[in-house]
C-alpha cells in the first residue's frame, strides 16, 4: 500500500510474511498464493506491499539462480504484490516449534550473517518495483547480549562496514539504493534506540541505520518522541519501522492479572519482560521467568515482548501498547518530512496467542492481517497522508 506524504514523497506500508512459516522458495511462492493475494483481495486493493522474510535456503536459491529471481518477481506482479522491504532478522527456523534464543544466531560476529544479508540485498535489488529505487532490510541488532566481548564487537563492526561497501557497489551496479537497519530488541547488545547510536555513528554510513520496532520500543519503556529526537540529532537514519504492539499489564501484582499473563507464556518465542522502577529497568528474558517467584518487581506495570494484533487488544485486565505505536507513527511520518518511508506491520505471533484467540482457519488469519492493515491505513490518513491506488 502506498501513501502520498504532504511533502510529496511516497510512504510504503506492508505486512511482514514471517507470520507464514516457509524455509524454501517453493514455500515462499505458496505464501503468495495462499495468504498474501487473499489479504490483498480482502482489502479490495489492486496492489499490496509485503515485507518478505526469506530464510537462508530461499535467499540462496534466489541469489544463485537469476531465473528463480525473475520467476518470483513475475509471480509478485501477477498476484498484485510488491516488495520494497525484507525482514532479514531471522536466519532460519522461525517456524520451528521452539525458536527462543535460536533467532539470534548467527550474529554479526559470524560471517554467515554478512553473507546472508548481502544475498538479501542483491535479491531485493531485483525485486523492487520499476518505479522504486530505495529498498530496506531489517536485521539482528548485532547479537544477543551474552558471550559478546570486545573482540566479537569489533568483528561485528568490521562486518557492517563491509556490508556498507557492498551496498555502495550494488547501487553503482543496479541503481538501487538498499539500506539495512539494526532492529533494537530487548535482551540484545543493542536493546534500545539509544544503544544503537554509538555503534551506528562509529560505522558512519548512511546505508546502515536503524529499524524502529514499536513493540520493542514499548517493551523497553522508551518514550517515542525522545527516542526519535535523539536519532535525528545523531543523524542516524531510520531505515524502516515495524508497526507492532507489546503486551501491557498495569497491575501485575493482582492474581487475575498474573493468570491472564500466564496464558501468553508459550513455548515457541522469547517474550522478554520489563518493568520500569526508580532504579531503572528490571528485566527477565522470558515471561515465565517473570511470573515465577519474585524475579521482577510487580509494583509498577509490566510489558512483555509479545506482538499482539494491532486491531484487537487483549481482554481486560491486560491491554496493548498501541498508544506507543501511535505516538511513534506521529513522529515518524506526521511531520513536515517523514523520518522513514518504509512501514511494516509485523505481528508474527498469531499462532502463539492463547488458544481461544488463535485463527482456526486460513481465512481467519487473512481477516486478521487485513484488519491490522486497515487500522494502520486509518492512522496514516489521520496524519494527513493520502492513500494511493
Short mmCIF file of C-alpha atoms in Angstrom, two decimals:
data_model
loop_
_atom_site.label_atom_id
_atom_site.label_comp_id
_atom_site.label_asym_id
_atom_site.label_seq_id
_atom_site.Cartn_x
_atom_site.Cartn_y
_atom_site.Cartn_z
CA UNK A 1 0.00 0.00 0.00
CA UNK A 2 1.30 3.41 -0.96
CA UNK A 3 0.59 6.81 0.55
CA UNK A 4 1.46 10.31 -0.54
CA UNK A 5 3.03 12.33 2.24
CA UNK A 6 2.21 16.08 2.33
CA UNK A 7 5.82 16.75 1.25
CA UNK A 8 5.16 14.85 -1.96
CA UNK A 9 7.16 11.68 -1.15
CA UNK A 10 5.73 8.17 -1.18
CA UNK A 11 5.39 6.19 2.07
CA UNK A 12 5.06 2.41 1.73
CA UNK A 13 3.03 0.19 4.08
CA UNK A 14 3.46 -3.59 4.02
CA UNK A 15 2.84 -6.58 6.23
CA UNK A 16 5.64 -8.97 7.13
CA UNK A 17 5.44 -12.54 5.86
CA UNK A 18 7.36 -14.04 8.79
CA UNK A 19 3.90 -14.84 10.15
CA UNK A 20 3.79 -17.58 7.48
CA UNK A 21 6.48 -20.23 8.09
CA UNK A 22 8.50 -21.06 4.98
CA UNK A 23 12.14 -22.05 4.60
CA UNK A 24 12.30 -22.62 0.84
CA UNK A 25 11.48 -20.74 -2.33
CA UNK A 26 8.58 -23.09 -3.01
CA UNK A 27 7.24 -22.22 0.43
CA UNK A 28 7.51 -18.51 -0.33
CA UNK A 29 5.62 -18.94 -3.59
CA UNK A 30 2.90 -20.84 -1.71
CA UNK A 31 2.63 -17.93 0.75
CA UNK A 32 1.92 -15.53 -2.07
CA UNK A 33 -0.90 -17.75 -3.32
CA UNK A 34 -2.42 -18.84 0.00
CA UNK A 35 -2.05 -15.71 2.13
CA UNK A 36 -0.72 -12.56 0.52
CA UNK A 37 -3.02 -12.39 -2.51
CA UNK A 38 -6.09 -13.24 -0.37
CA UNK A 39 -5.19 -10.38 2.00
CA UNK A 40 -4.94 -8.02 -0.96
CA UNK A 41 -8.33 -9.15 -2.22
CA UNK A 42 -9.88 -8.83 1.24
CA UNK A 43 -8.70 -5.22 1.34
CA UNK A 44 -10.08 -4.54 -2.14
CA UNK A 45 -6.71 -3.30 -3.36
CA UNK A 46 -5.12 -3.68 -6.78
CA UNK A 47 -1.69 -3.64 -5.14
CA UNK A 48 -0.44 -4.74 -1.72
CA UNK A 49 3.01 -4.31 -0.20
CA UNK A 50 4.55 -7.27 1.59
CA UNK A 51 7.71 -7.37 3.67
CA UNK A 52 9.21 -10.70 2.63
CA UNK A 53 11.03 -12.90 5.12
CA UNK A 54 13.47 -15.07 3.18
CA UNK A 55 15.19 -17.81 5.16
CA UNK A 56 18.75 -18.70 4.19
CA UNK A 57 17.78 -21.51 1.77
CA UNK A 58 15.24 -19.37 -0.07
CA UNK A 59 17.65 -16.44 -0.27
CA UNK A 60 20.43 -18.70 -1.55
CA UNK A 61 18.17 -20.14 -4.24
CA UNK A 62 17.24 -16.66 -5.45
CA UNK A 63 20.73 -15.15 -5.42
CA UNK A 64 22.33 -18.08 -7.26
CA UNK A 65 19.66 -18.55 -9.92
CA UNK A 66 18.67 -15.46 -11.93
CA UNK A 67 15.74 -17.33 -13.47
CA UNK A 68 14.36 -18.09 -9.99
CA UNK A 69 14.57 -14.41 -9.07
CA UNK A 70 12.82 -13.41 -12.29
CA UNK A 71 10.18 -16.04 -11.58
CA UNK A 72 9.50 -14.64 -8.12
CA UNK A 73 9.26 -11.10 -9.49
CA UNK A 74 6.80 -12.32 -12.13
CA UNK A 75 4.71 -14.09 -9.51
CA UNK A 76 4.59 -10.96 -7.34
CA UNK A 77 3.40 -8.90 -10.29
CA UNK A 78 0.83 -11.49 -11.27
CA UNK A 79 -0.70 -11.52 -7.81
CA UNK A 80 -0.75 -7.75 -7.35
CA UNK A 81 2.03 -7.71 -4.77
CA UNK A 82 5.11 -5.56 -4.39
CA UNK A 83 8.23 -5.70 -2.21
CA UNK A 84 10.30 -2.74 -1.04
CA UNK A 85 11.45 -4.23 2.27
CA UNK A 86 12.75 -7.53 3.64
CA UNK A 87 12.90 -8.89 7.17
CA UNK A 88 16.47 -10.11 7.47
CA UNK A 89 16.44 -10.74 11.25
CA UNK A 90 15.57 -14.49 11.47
CA UNK A 91 18.11 -16.59 9.58
CA UNK A 92 16.22 -19.88 9.54
CA UNK A 93 13.83 -21.98 11.61
CA UNK A 94 11.43 -19.17 12.53
CA UNK A 95 8.50 -21.54 12.14
CA UNK A 96 10.02 -24.20 14.40
CA UNK A 97 8.15 -25.45 17.46
CA UNK A 98 10.75 -23.72 19.65
CA UNK A 99 12.58 -20.63 18.43
CA UNK A 100 13.55 -18.76 21.63
CA UNK A 101 17.27 -17.86 21.68
CA UNK A 102 17.96 -19.53 18.31
CA UNK A 103 16.63 -16.50 16.45
CA UNK A 104 19.78 -14.55 17.43
CA UNK A 105 22.12 -16.88 15.55
CA UNK A 106 24.20 -16.31 13.56
CA UNK A 107 25.03 -12.87 14.91
CA UNK A 108 27.04 -10.10 13.26
CA UNK A 109 30.33 -11.55 14.53
CA UNK A 110 29.67 -14.66 12.40
CA UNK A 111 30.47 -14.49 8.66
CA UNK A 112 27.18 -16.21 7.79
CA UNK A 113 25.26 -13.10 8.84
CA UNK A 114 27.18 -10.85 6.44
CA UNK A 115 26.85 -13.34 3.60
CA UNK A 116 23.11 -13.76 4.17
CA UNK A 117 22.42 -10.03 4.39
CA UNK A 118 24.45 -9.40 1.24
CA UNK A 119 22.37 -12.03 -0.54
CA UNK A 120 19.17 -10.39 0.67
CA UNK A 121 20.32 -7.00 -0.62
CA UNK A 122 21.04 -8.45 -4.04
CA UNK A 123 17.66 -10.18 -4.11
CA UNK A 124 15.81 -7.04 -3.04
CA UNK A 125 17.52 -5.00 -5.77
CA UNK A 126 15.95 -7.42 -8.24
CA UNK A 127 12.50 -7.39 -6.65
CA UNK A 128 11.92 -3.64 -6.28
CA UNK A 129 9.11 -2.28 -8.48
CA UNK A 130 10.26 -0.49 -11.61
CA UNK A 131 9.32 2.92 -10.20
CA UNK A 132 11.05 2.41 -6.82
CA UNK A 133 14.78 2.84 -6.27
CA UNK A 134 15.00 2.50 -2.46
CA UNK A 135 14.80 -0.76 -0.54
CA UNK A 136 15.21 -1.61 3.14
CA UNK A 137 16.23 -4.63 5.20
CA UNK A 138 15.88 -5.05 8.96
CA UNK A 139 18.49 -7.13 10.74
CA UNK A 140 19.70 -8.51 14.06
CA UNK A 141 20.88 -5.77 16.49
CA UNK A 142 24.46 -7.08 16.49
CA UNK A 143 23.98 -10.03 18.89
CA UNK A 144 22.29 -11.41 21.96
CA UNK A 145 23.97 -9.78 24.96
CA UNK A 146 25.73 -12.86 26.39
CA UNK A 147 29.07 -14.13 25.03
CA UNK A 148 29.62 -10.84 23.23
CA UNK A 149 33.02 -9.46 24.12
CA UNK A 150 35.05 -6.64 22.59
CA UNK A 151 36.68 -8.96 20.06
CA UNK A 152 33.29 -10.07 18.73
CA UNK A 153 32.08 -6.47 18.85
CA UNK A 154 34.93 -5.33 16.61
CA UNK A 155 34.34 -8.28 14.27
CA UNK A 156 30.69 -7.22 14.00
CA UNK A 157 31.60 -3.60 13.28
CA UNK A 158 34.01 -4.73 10.57
CA UNK A 159 31.28 -6.88 9.03
CA UNK A 160 28.86 -3.96 8.93
CA UNK A 161 31.48 -1.75 7.30
CA UNK A 162 31.98 -4.46 4.68
CA UNK A 163 28.23 -4.60 4.17
CA UNK A 164 28.15 -0.84 3.61
CA UNK A 165 30.82 -1.15 0.92
CA UNK A 166 28.84 -3.93 -0.76
CA UNK A 167 25.68 -1.82 -0.69
CA UNK A 168 27.58 1.04 -2.31
CA UNK A 169 28.78 -1.29 -5.04
CA UNK A 170 25.27 -2.68 -5.52
CA UNK A 171 23.91 0.83 -6.01
CA UNK A 172 26.55 1.58 -8.63
CA UNK A 173 25.75 -1.67 -10.43
CA UNK A 174 21.95 -1.62 -10.29
CA UNK A 175 20.90 1.94 -9.46
CA UNK A 176 19.02 0.55 -6.44
CA UNK A 177 19.70 2.10 -3.03
CA UNK A 178 19.39 -0.71 -0.47
CA UNK A 179 19.72 0.23 3.20
CA UNK A 180 19.98 -2.02 6.27
CA UNK A 181 18.67 -1.20 9.73
CA UNK A 182 19.68 -2.72 13.05
CA UNK A 183 16.48 -3.60 14.91
CA UNK A 184 16.90 -2.94 18.67
CA UNK A 185 15.38 -5.73 20.72
CA UNK A 186 15.18 -6.37 24.48
CA UNK A 187 17.99 -8.59 25.70
CA UNK A 188 20.29 -7.86 22.77
CA UNK A 189 23.55 -5.94 22.70
CA UNK A 190 21.54 -3.15 21.12
CA UNK A 191 18.38 -3.23 23.22
CA UNK A 192 17.18 0.36 22.75
CA UNK A 193 17.41 3.11 20.17
CA UNK A 194 19.92 4.81 22.48
CA UNK A 195 22.11 1.70 22.42
CA UNK A 196 22.16 1.89 18.62
CA UNK A 197 23.52 5.41 18.33
CA UNK A 198 27.10 4.62 19.39
CA UNK A 199 27.70 1.65 17.05
CA UNK A 200 25.94 3.28 14.12
CA UNK A 201 27.76 6.59 14.38
CA UNK A 202 31.02 4.64 14.67
CA UNK A 203 30.22 2.91 11.38
CA UNK A 204 29.21 6.28 9.96
CA UNK A 205 27.47 5.23 6.76
CA UNK A 206 24.04 6.39 5.61
CA UNK A 207 23.14 2.98 4.25
CA UNK A 208 23.45 1.39 7.71
CA UNK A 209 20.81 2.74 10.10
CA UNK A 210 18.07 1.61 12.43
CA UNK A 211 14.77 -0.22 12.18
CA UNK A 212 12.38 1.05 14.88
CA UNK A 213 10.09 -1.73 16.08
CA UNK A 214 7.35 -0.11 18.15
CA UNK A 215 6.73 -3.25 20.23
CA UNK A 216 10.39 -3.36 21.24
CA UNK A 217 10.35 0.39 21.86
CA UNK A 218 7.40 -0.01 24.22
CA UNK A 219 8.74 -3.12 25.97
CA UNK A 220 11.85 -1.17 26.95
CA UNK A 221 9.68 1.74 28.14
CA UNK A 222 11.27 4.16 25.67
CA UNK A 223 9.42 7.39 25.00
CA UNK A 224 8.91 7.52 21.22
CA UNK A 225 9.45 11.25 20.82
CA UNK A 226 12.59 11.28 22.97
CA UNK A 227 14.00 8.24 21.15
CA UNK A 228 13.32 9.55 17.67
CA UNK A 229 14.57 13.04 18.50
CA UNK A 230 17.84 11.52 19.70
CA UNK A 231 18.20 9.52 16.47
CA UNK A 232 17.55 12.66 14.42
CA UNK A 233 20.08 14.67 16.39
CA UNK A 234 22.68 11.92 15.96
CA UNK A 235 21.89 11.74 12.21
CA UNK A 236 21.10 8.04 12.44
CA UNK A 237 18.80 7.17 9.52
CA UNK A 238 15.54 5.35 10.30
CA UNK A 239 15.69 2.77 7.53
CA UNK A 240 12.25 1.36 8.31
CA UNK A 241 9.77 0.95 11.13
CA UNK A 242 7.89 -2.15 12.15
CA UNK A 243 4.45 -1.33 13.47
CA UNK A 244 3.73 -3.66 16.37
CA UNK A 245 2.26 -3.58 19.87
CA UNK A 246 3.51 -5.18 23.09
CA UNK A 247 1.55 -6.83 25.89
CA UNK A 248 0.88 -4.44 28.82
CA UNK A 249 -0.16 -5.33 32.38
CA UNK A 250 -0.95 -2.29 34.51
CA UNK A 251 -1.23 -4.11 37.85
CA UNK A 252 0.94 -7.26 37.72
CA UNK A 253 0.62 -7.86 41.47
CA UNK A 254 -3.05 -8.85 41.11
CA UNK A 255 -3.75 -12.60 40.85
CA UNK A 256 -6.17 -12.20 37.93
CA UNK A 257 -3.54 -10.22 36.00
CA UNK A 258 -0.97 -12.92 36.66
CA UNK A 259 -3.42 -15.52 35.41
CA UNK A 260 -4.13 -13.54 32.26
CA UNK A 261 -0.40 -13.11 31.58
CA UNK A 262 0.21 -16.83 32.08
CA UNK A 263 -2.00 -17.55 29.06
CA UNK A 264 0.58 -15.72 26.90
CA UNK A 265 3.55 -17.70 28.29
CA UNK A 266 4.05 -20.09 25.39
CA UNK A 267 6.97 -22.30 24.29
CA UNK A 268 7.84 -21.03 20.82
CA UNK A 269 9.10 -17.45 21.11
CA UNK A 270 11.03 -15.49 23.72
CA UNK A 271 8.87 -12.92 25.49
CA UNK A 272 11.30 -10.61 27.26
CA UNK A 273 9.51 -8.81 30.10
CA UNK A 274 10.35 -5.41 31.58
CA UNK A 275 9.22 -3.06 34.35
CA UNK A 276 10.36 0.50 34.99
CA UNK A 277 11.46 1.25 38.55
CA UNK A 278 13.05 4.26 40.23
CA UNK A 279 16.38 2.45 39.94
CA UNK A 280 15.91 1.75 36.22
CA UNK A 281 14.54 -1.13 34.15
CA UNK A 282 14.25 -4.57 35.74
CA UNK A 283 14.24 -7.40 33.26
CA UNK A 284 13.69 -11.08 32.59
CA UNK A 285 14.46 -12.95 29.39
CA UNK A 286 11.02 -14.56 29.24
CA UNK A 287 7.50 -14.06 30.56
CA UNK A 288 7.53 -17.31 32.51
CA UNK A 289 10.58 -16.17 34.47
CA UNK A 290 8.75 -13.00 35.46
CA UNK A 291 5.69 -14.93 36.59
CA UNK A 292 7.64 -17.42 38.69
CA UNK A 293 8.66 -16.07 42.08
CA UNK A 294 9.92 -12.54 42.60
CA UNK A 295 12.29 -12.20 39.62
CA UNK A 296 10.54 -8.97 38.63
CA UNK A 297 9.10 -6.30 40.97
CA UNK A 298 5.35 -6.03 40.50
CA UNK A 299 4.57 -2.60 41.96
CA UNK A 300 4.74 -0.98 38.50
CA UNK A 301 3.35 -2.04 35.10
CA UNK A 302 4.92 -4.89 33.17
CA UNK A 303 5.41 -5.04 29.43
CA UNK A 304 6.22 -8.21 27.52
CA UNK A 305 7.71 -8.66 24.07
CA UNK A 306 4.66 -10.33 22.59
CA UNK A 307 3.45 -8.88 19.30
CA UNK A 308 -0.32 -8.68 19.83
CA UNK A 309 -2.69 -7.91 16.92
CA UNK A 310 -2.89 -4.18 16.36
CA UNK A 311 -6.66 -4.05 15.99
CA UNK A 312 -7.51 -6.38 18.87
CA UNK A 313 -6.02 -5.55 22.25
CA UNK A 314 -6.11 -8.39 24.79
CA UNK A 315 -9.17 -8.55 27.03
CA UNK A 316 -9.07 -6.86 30.42
CA UNK A 317 -7.19 -6.90 32.72
CA UNK A 318 -4.47 -6.76 30.01
CA UNK A 319 -4.05 -4.34 27.14
CA UNK A 320 -1.54 -3.47 24.42
CA UNK A 321 0.86 -0.60 23.79
CA UNK A 322 -0.98 0.67 20.73
CA UNK A 323 -0.66 4.17 22.19
CA UNK A 324 3.14 3.92 21.88
CA UNK A 325 2.77 2.84 18.24
CA UNK A 326 0.52 5.84 17.55
CA UNK A 327 2.94 8.26 19.19
CA UNK A 328 5.88 6.81 17.25
CA UNK A 329 3.99 6.92 13.97
CA UNK A 330 3.10 10.57 14.54
CA UNK A 331 6.78 11.39 14.91
CA UNK A 332 7.85 9.09 12.07
CA UNK A 333 5.54 10.34 9.33
CA UNK A 334 3.41 13.11 10.84
CA UNK A 335 5.95 15.91 10.49
CA UNK A 336 6.93 18.13 7.55
CA UNK A 337 9.06 15.29 6.15
CA UNK A 338 8.84 11.60 7.01
CA UNK A 339 11.70 10.15 9.06
CA UNK A 340 11.19 6.88 7.18
CA UNK A 341 9.24 5.87 4.09
CA UNK A 342 9.02 2.15 4.84
CA UNK A 343 6.45 0.87 7.35
CA UNK A 344 5.77 -2.79 8.03
CA UNK A 345 3.07 -4.37 10.20
CA UNK A 346 4.81 -7.25 11.96
CA UNK A 347 2.52 -9.45 14.05
CA UNK A 348 4.14 -12.86 13.68
CA UNK A 349 2.61 -14.37 16.82
CA UNK A 350 -0.92 -15.21 15.65
CA UNK A 351 -0.44 -18.95 16.27
CA UNK A 352 1.28 -18.25 19.62
CA UNK A 353 -1.74 -16.41 21.03
CA UNK A 354 -3.84 -18.09 23.74
CA UNK A 355 -5.81 -20.89 22.11
CA UNK A 356 -9.14 -19.07 22.09
CA UNK A 357 -7.61 -16.11 20.22
CA UNK A 358 -5.76 -18.02 17.50
CA UNK A 359 -7.14 -18.07 13.96
CA UNK A 360 -8.58 -21.53 13.37
CA UNK A 361 -8.65 -21.30 9.59
CA UNK A 362 -6.62 -19.63 6.87
CA UNK A 363 -9.48 -17.23 6.17
CA UNK A 364 -9.45 -16.02 9.79
CA UNK A 365 -5.76 -15.20 9.54
CA UNK A 366 -6.41 -13.32 6.31
CA UNK A 367 -9.18 -11.39 8.07
CA UNK A 368 -6.87 -10.53 10.98
CA UNK A 369 -3.99 -9.31 8.82
CA UNK A 370 -6.39 -7.24 6.70
CA UNK A 371 -7.85 -5.68 9.85
CA UNK A 372 -4.37 -4.72 11.08
CA UNK A 373 -3.53 -3.11 7.76
CA UNK A 374 -6.84 -1.25 7.78
CA UNK A 375 -6.03 0.16 11.22
CA UNK A 376 -2.56 1.20 10.06
CA UNK A 377 -4.03 2.79 6.93
CA UNK A 378 -6.50 4.79 9.01
CA UNK A 379 -3.72 6.02 11.30
CA UNK A 380 -1.75 7.21 8.29
CA UNK A 381 -4.66 9.02 6.66
CA UNK A 382 -5.49 10.64 10.02
CA UNK A 383 -1.94 12.07 9.93
CA UNK A 384 -2.62 13.69 6.58
CA UNK A 385 -1.21 11.09 4.22
CA UNK A 386 -3.24 10.25 1.12
CA UNK A 387 -3.76 6.65 0.12
CA UNK A 388 -2.71 5.98 -3.47
CA UNK A 389 -4.31 3.48 -5.85
#
